[in-house]
Coordinates of C-alpha atoms in Angstrom, one line a residue:
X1 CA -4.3 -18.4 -88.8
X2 CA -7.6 -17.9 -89.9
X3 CA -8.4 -17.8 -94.2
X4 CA -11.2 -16.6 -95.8
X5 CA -13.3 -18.8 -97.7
X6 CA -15.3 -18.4 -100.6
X7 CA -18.3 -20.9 -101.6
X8 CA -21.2 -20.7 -103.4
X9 CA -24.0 -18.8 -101.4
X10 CA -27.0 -20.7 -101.1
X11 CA -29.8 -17.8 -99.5
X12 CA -31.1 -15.4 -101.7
X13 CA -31.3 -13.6 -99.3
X14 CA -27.6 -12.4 -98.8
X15 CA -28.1 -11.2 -102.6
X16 CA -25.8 -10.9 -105.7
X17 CA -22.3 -10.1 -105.5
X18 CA -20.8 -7.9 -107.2
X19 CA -17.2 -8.4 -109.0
X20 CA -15.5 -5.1 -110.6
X21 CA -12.6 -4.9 -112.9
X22 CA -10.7 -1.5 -112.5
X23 CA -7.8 0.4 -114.3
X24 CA -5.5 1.7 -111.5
X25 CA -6.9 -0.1 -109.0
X26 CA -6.7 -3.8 -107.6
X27 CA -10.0 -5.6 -109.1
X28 CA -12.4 -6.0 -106.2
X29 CA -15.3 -8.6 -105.1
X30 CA -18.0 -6.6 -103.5
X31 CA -19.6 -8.7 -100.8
X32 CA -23.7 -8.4 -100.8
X33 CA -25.1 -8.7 -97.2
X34 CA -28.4 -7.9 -98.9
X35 CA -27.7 -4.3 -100.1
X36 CA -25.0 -3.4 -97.9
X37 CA -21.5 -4.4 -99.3
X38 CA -18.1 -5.1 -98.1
X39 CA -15.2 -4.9 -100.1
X40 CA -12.4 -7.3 -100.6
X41 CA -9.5 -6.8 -103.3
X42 CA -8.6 -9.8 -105.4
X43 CA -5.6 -11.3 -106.2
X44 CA -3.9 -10.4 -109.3
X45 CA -2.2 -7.4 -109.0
X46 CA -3.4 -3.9 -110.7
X47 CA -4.3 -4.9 -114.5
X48 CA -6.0 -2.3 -116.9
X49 CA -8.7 -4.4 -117.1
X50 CA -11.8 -4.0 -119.4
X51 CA -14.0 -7.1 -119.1
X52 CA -14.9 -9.4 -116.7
X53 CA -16.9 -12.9 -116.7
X54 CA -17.9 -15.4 -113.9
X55 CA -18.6 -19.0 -113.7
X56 CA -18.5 -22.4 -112.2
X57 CA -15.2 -23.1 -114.9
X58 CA -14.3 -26.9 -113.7
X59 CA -18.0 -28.3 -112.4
X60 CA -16.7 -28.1 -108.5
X61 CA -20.2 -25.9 -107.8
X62 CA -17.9 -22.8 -107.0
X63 CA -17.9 -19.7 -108.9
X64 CA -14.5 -19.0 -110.3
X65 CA -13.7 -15.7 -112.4
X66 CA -11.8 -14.6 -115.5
X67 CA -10.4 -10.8 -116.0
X68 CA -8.9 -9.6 -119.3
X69 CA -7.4 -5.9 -120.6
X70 CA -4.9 -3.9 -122.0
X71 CA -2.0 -2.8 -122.8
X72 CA 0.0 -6.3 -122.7
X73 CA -2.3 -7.6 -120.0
X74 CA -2.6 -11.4 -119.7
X75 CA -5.9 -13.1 -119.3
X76 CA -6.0 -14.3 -116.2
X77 CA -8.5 -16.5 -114.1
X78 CA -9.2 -16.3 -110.4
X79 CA -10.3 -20.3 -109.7
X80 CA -11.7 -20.6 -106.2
X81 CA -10.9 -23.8 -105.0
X82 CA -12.8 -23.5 -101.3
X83 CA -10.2 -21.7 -99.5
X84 CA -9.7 -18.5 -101.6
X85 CA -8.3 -17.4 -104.9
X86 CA -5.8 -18.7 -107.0
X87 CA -4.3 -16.3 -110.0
X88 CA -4.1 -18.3 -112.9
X89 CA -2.8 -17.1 -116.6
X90 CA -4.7 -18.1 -119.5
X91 CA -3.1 -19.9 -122.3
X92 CA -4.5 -16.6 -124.9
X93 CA -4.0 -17.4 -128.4
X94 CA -0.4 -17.4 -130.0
X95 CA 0.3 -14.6 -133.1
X96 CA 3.0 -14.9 -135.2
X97 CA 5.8 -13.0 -133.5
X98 CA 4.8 -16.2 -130.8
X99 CA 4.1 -13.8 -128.0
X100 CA 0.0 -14.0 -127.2
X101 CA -3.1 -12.1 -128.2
X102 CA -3.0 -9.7 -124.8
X103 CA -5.5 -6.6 -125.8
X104 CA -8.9 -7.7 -124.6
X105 CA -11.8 -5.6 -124.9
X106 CA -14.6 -8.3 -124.0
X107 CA -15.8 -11.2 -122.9
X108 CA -18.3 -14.2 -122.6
X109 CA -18.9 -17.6 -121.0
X110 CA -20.7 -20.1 -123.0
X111 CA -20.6 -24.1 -123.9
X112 CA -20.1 -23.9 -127.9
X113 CA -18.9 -27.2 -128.0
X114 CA -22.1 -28.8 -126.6
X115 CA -19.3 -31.1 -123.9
X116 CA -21.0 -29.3 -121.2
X117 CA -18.6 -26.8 -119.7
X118 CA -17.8 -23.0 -120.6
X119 CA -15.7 -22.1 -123.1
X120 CA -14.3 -18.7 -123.0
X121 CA -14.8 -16.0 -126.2
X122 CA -12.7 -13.3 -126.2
X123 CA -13.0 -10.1 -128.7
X124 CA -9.5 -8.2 -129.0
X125 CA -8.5 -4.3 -129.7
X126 CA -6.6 -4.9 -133.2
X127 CA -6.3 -8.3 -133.3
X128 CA -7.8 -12.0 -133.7
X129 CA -10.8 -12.8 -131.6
X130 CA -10.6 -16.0 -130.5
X131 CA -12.0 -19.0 -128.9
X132 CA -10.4 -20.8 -125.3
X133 CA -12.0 -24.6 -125.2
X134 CA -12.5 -25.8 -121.9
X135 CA -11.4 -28.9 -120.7
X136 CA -14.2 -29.4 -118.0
X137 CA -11.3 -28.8 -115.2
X138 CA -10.9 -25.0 -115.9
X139 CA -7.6 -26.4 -118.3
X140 CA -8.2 -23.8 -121.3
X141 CA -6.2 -25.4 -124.6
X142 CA -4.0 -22.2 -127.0
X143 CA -6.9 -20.3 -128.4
X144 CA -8.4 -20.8 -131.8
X145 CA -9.1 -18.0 -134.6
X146 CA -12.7 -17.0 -134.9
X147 CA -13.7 -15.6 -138.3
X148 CA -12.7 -12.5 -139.3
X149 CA -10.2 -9.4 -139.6
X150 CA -7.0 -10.3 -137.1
X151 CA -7.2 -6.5 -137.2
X152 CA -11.0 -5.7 -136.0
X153 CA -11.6 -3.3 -133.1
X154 CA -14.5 -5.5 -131.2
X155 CA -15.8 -3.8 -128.1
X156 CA -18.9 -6.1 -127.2
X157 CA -19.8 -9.6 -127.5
X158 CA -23.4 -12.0 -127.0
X159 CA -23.9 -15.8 -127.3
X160 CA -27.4 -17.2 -127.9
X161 CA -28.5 -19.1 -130.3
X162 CA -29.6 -17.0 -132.7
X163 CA -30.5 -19.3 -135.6
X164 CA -32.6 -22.0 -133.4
X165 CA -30.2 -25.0 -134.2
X166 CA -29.2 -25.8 -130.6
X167 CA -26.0 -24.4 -131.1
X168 CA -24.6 -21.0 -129.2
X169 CA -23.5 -18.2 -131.5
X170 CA -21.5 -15.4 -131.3
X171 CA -23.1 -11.3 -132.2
X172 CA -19.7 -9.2 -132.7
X173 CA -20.2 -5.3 -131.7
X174 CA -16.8 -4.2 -134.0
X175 CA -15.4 -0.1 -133.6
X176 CA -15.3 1.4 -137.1
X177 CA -16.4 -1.7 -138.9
X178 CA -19.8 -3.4 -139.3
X179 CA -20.8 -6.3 -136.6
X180 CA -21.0 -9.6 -137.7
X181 CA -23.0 -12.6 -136.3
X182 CA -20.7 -16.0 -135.9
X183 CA -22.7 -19.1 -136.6
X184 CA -22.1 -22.0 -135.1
X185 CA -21.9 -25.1 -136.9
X186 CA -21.8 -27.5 -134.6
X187 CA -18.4 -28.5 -131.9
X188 CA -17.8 -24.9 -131.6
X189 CA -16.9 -24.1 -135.3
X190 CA -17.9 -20.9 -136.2
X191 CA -18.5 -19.3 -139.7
X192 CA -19.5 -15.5 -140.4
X193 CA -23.3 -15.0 -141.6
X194 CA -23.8 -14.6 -145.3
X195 CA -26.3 -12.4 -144.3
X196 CA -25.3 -8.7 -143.4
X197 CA -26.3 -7.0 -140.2
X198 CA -28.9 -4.2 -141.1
X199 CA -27.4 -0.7 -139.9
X200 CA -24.3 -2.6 -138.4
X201 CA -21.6 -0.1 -140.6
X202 CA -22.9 3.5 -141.1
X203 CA -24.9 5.2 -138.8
X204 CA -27.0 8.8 -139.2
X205 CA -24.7 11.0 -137.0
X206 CA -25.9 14.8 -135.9
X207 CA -22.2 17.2 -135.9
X208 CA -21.9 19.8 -133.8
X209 CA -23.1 22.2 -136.6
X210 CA -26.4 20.6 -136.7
X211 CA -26.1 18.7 -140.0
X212 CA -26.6 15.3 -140.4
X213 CA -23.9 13.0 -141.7
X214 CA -22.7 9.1 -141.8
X215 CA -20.7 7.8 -139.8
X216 CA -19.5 4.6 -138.9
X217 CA -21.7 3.4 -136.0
X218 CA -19.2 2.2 -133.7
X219 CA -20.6 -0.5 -131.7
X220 CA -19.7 -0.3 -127.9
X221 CA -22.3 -2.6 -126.4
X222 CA -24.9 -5.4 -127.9
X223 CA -27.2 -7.9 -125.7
X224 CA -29.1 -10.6 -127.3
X225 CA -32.7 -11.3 -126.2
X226 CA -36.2 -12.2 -127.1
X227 CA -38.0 -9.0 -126.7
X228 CA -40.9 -9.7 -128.8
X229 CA -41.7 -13.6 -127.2
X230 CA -41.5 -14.8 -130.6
X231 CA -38.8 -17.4 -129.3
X232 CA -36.4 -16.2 -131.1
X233 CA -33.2 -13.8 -129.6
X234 CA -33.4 -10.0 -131.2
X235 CA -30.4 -8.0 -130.7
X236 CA -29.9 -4.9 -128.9
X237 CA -27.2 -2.6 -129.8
X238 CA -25.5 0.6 -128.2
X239 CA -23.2 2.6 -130.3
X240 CA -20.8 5.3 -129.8
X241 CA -22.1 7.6 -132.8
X242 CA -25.7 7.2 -134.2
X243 CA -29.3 5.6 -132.2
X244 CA -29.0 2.8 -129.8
X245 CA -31.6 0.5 -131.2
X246 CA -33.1 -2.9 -131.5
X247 CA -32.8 -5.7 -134.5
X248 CA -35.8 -8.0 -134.6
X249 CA -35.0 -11.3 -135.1
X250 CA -36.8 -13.3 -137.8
X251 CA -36.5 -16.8 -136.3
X252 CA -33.5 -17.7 -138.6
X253 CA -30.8 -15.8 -137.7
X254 CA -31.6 -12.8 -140.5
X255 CA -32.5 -9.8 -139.0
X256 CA -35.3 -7.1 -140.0
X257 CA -34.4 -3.2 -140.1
X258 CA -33.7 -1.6 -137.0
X259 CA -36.0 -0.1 -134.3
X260 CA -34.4 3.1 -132.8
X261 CA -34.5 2.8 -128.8
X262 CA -33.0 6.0 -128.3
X263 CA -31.3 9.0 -130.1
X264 CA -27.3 9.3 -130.0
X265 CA -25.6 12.3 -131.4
X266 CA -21.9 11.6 -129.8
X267 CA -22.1 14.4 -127.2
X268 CA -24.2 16.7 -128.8
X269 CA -28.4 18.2 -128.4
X270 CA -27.4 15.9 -124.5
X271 CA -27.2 12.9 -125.7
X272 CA -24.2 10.9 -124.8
X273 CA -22.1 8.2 -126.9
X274 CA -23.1 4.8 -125.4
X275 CA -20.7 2.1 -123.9
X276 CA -22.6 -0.3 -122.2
X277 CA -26.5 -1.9 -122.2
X278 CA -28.4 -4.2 -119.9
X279 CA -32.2 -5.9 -120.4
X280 CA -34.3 -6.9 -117.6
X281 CA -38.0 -6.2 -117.0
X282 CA -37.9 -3.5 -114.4
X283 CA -41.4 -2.7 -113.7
X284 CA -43.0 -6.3 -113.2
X285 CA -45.0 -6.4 -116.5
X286 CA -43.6 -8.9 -118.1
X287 CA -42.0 -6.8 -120.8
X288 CA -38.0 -6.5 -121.5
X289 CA -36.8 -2.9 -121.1
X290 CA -33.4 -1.6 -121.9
X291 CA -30.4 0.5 -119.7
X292 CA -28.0 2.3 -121.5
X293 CA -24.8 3.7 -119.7
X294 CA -23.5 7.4 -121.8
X295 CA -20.1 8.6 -122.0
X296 CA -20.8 12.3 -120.6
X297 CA -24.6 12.4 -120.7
X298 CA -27.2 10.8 -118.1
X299 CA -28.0 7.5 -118.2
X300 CA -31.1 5.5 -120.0
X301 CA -34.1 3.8 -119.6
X302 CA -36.1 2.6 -122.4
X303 CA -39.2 0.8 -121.3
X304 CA -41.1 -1.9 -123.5
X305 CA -44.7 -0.9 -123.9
X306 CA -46.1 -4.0 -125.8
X307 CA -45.4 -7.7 -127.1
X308 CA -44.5 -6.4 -130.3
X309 CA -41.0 -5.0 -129.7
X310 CA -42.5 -1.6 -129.0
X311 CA -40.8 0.9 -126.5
X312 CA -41.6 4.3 -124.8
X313 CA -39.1 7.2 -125.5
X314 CA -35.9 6.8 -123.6
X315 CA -35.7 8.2 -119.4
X316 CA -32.8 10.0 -118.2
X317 CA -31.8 8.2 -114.9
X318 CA -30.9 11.0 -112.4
X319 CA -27.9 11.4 -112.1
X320 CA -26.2 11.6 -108.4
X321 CA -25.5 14.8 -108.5
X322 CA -26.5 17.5 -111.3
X323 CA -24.8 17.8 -114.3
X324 CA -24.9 18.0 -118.0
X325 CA -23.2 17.1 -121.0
X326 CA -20.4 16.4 -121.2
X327 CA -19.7 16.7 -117.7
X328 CA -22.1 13.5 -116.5
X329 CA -19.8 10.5 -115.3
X330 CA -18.5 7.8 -118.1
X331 CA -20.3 3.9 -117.5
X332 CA -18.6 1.6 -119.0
X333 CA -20.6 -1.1 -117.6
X334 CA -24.2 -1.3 -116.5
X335 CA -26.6 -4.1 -115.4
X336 CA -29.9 -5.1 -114.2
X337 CA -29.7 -7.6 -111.4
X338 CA -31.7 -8.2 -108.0
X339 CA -29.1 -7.2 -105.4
X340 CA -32.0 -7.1 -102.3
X341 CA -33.1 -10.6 -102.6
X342 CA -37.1 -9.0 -103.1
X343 CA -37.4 -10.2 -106.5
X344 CA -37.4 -6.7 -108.4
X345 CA -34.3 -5.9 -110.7
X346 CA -32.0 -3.1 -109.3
X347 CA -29.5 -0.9 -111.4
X348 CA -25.6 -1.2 -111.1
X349 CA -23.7 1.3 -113.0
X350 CA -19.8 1.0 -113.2
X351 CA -18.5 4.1 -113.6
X352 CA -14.6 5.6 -114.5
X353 CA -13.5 8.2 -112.5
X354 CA -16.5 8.5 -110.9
X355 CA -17.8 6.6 -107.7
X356 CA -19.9 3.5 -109.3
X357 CA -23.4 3.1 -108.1
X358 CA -26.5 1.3 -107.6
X359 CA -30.5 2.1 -107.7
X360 CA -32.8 0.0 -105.7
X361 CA -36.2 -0.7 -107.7
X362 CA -39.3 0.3 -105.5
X363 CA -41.2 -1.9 -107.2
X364 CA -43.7 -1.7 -110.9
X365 CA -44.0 1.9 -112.2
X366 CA -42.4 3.4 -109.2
X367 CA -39.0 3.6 -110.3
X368 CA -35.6 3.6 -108.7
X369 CA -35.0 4.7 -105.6
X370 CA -32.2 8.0 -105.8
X371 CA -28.6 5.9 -106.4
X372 CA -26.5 4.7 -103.6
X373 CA -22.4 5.1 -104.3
X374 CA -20.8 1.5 -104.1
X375 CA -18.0 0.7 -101.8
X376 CA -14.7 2.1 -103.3
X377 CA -13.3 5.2 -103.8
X378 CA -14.4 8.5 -105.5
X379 CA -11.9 8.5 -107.8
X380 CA -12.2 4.3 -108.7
X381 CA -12.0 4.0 -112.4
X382 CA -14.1 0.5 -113.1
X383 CA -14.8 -0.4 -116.7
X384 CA -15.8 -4.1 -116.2
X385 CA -18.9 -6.1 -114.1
X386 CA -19.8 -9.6 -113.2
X387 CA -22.0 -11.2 -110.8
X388 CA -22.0 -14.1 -108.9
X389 CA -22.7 -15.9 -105.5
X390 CA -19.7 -16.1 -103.3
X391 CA -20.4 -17.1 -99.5
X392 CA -17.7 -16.4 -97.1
X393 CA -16.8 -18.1 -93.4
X394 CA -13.4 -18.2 -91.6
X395 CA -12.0 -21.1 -90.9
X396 CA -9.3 -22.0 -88.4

């Protein structure tokens, strides 16, 4: 009987492939035969699942992957050991009813412990964030508390190190609260910044009426990266009510006021609330430019313009077919990533309920080419992406 196996892909030219968490559906790995993709369901049953990470987790060169969710869903990883998939629940972190931490919003890879292998972060829906150590064999010990309210909606999460110490730290995106920025002190022992976020809790926030009001920004998506060159990582931040915008970083881990990338009124005057965010530099000039995916509204694309953390006003992406608010699709997840192999950063955007799709990039100030619907069907509802490199043979 023949089995499929999956090992790292070593041609750039096959491309990026694509891994999709869904609610309702089986999770999927999207085969890239450089732009054309074939889909395979993964193992693990039909999870609500709203984040998904990939990585080498045990140092056998072979990408393995990690889903989370809710309701009640377990964290579960999907190690590839050369043959296929194996479904393997995580450990989670114990509460005090002893049942486990099971309502995962987000997700990230990173060595905080400086031992060399990737440790798992995970930020919850109403309870603890937490911390999964690594063993260096994909063995992930009980999770460990991370600072803060057991009872904090967190909907994003970045590592970097924010605070140039060596040491990855965490950048919080919290629903209905202000974000906070986890330093690392060293061994993956975190403390919260005594220094607050600048426009992390209220945000200006247009009602339908046409007055303006504060509201509680509601942080849906954050990236961390050096958009200036100064070295250091600035933050980008998407929220559900109030502007998408950018905090400069000033080399210590304290951030200046923000930097409004785009306009967000929560549905209304056509701009949509925002749940996801990717950098990349699309257009070749060397400058970091921001996506934003909208609940409702077209899609974003805020180009850098300068060295200096400067940006153009925000581009509506076309959208497949027309629409306007609120009747555009819902992406949950967006990214910048070369799917081609020709060097130029394409668009994938994850959408629920909708069919998910992707833009080729022609290339400097030409744009993306008119979007392509992804393998899956119309009514797919994926709320979770992750890349990686997954070559596959048959063997006898």
């Amino acid at each position: 009987m023949a089995a499929t196996v999956y090992a790292l892909a070593t041609s750039s030219a096959l491309g990026v492939d694509l891994v999709a968490g869904n609610s309702e559906d089986g999770n999927v790995l999207l085969r890239n035969h450089g732009g054309r993709f074939e889909r395979h369901v993964l193992p693990g049953g039909r999870p609500d699942t709203k984040a998904a990470v990939v990585g080498d987790l045990n140092g056998d060169g072979l990408d393995d992957i990690i889903f989370g969710g809710w309701p009640n869903v377990s964290l579960t990883m999907l190690r590839n050991d050369g043959r296929g998939f194996v479904a393997v629940v995580l450990p989670g972190m114990p509460k005090h009813d002893g049942s486990n931490a099971s309502w995962t919003e987000a997700l990230a890879l990173a060595d905080v412990d400086g031992d060399g292998d990737l440790d798992l972060l995970v930020g919850n829906n109403e309870e603890p964030n937490y911390l999964l150590r690594n063993d260096g064999v994909a063995g992930f010990a009980p999770g460990v508390p991370l600072p803060g309210s057991p009872t904090l909606v967190t909907g994003a999460l970045a590592v970097g190190d924010v605070n140039g110490d060596g040491h990855v730290d965490v950048f919080l995106g919290n629903d209905e609260a202000p974000n906070q920025l986890l330093l690392n002190e060293g061994g993956g022992r975190f403390r919260e910044s005594p220094h607050p976020l600048p426009d992390s809790g209220a945000c200006d926030f247009k009602t339908k009426t046409g007055h303006w009001t504060k509201q509680q920004c509601s942080t849906r998506a954050v990236a961390l990266h050096d958009v200036n060159g100064d070295g250091a990582l600035d933050a980008i931040i998407g929220n559900y009510f109030g502007d998408n915008f950018l905090l400069p970083n000033m080399g210590d881990g304290t951030f200046k006021g923000a930097i409004t990338l785009s306009e967000g009124h929560a549905g209304y005057d056509g701009a949509g609330p925002t749940l996801s965010v990717a950098i990349g530099d699309v257009d070749g000039d060397g400058l970091a430019d921001v996506a934003f995916g909208e609940e409702g509204a077209p899609n974003l694309l805020v180009r850098s313009n300068n060295r200096s953390g400067g940006f153009l006003p925000a581009w509506p992406l076309p959208p497949v077919a027309p629409c306007s608010l609120p009747d555009c699709p819902q992406t949950d997840a967006i990214a910048l990533v070369d799917l081609d192999g020709d060097g130029l950063l394409d668009l994938v955007e994850a959408n629920y309920g909708d069919p998910s799709i992707w833009r080729r990039n022609r290339g400097h100030a030409r744009g993306f080419e008119r979007p392509t619907s992804l393998p899956g069907s119309a009514s797919t509802y994926t709320q979770a992406l992750a890349f990686g490199s997954f070559s596959e043979r048959t063997e006898d």
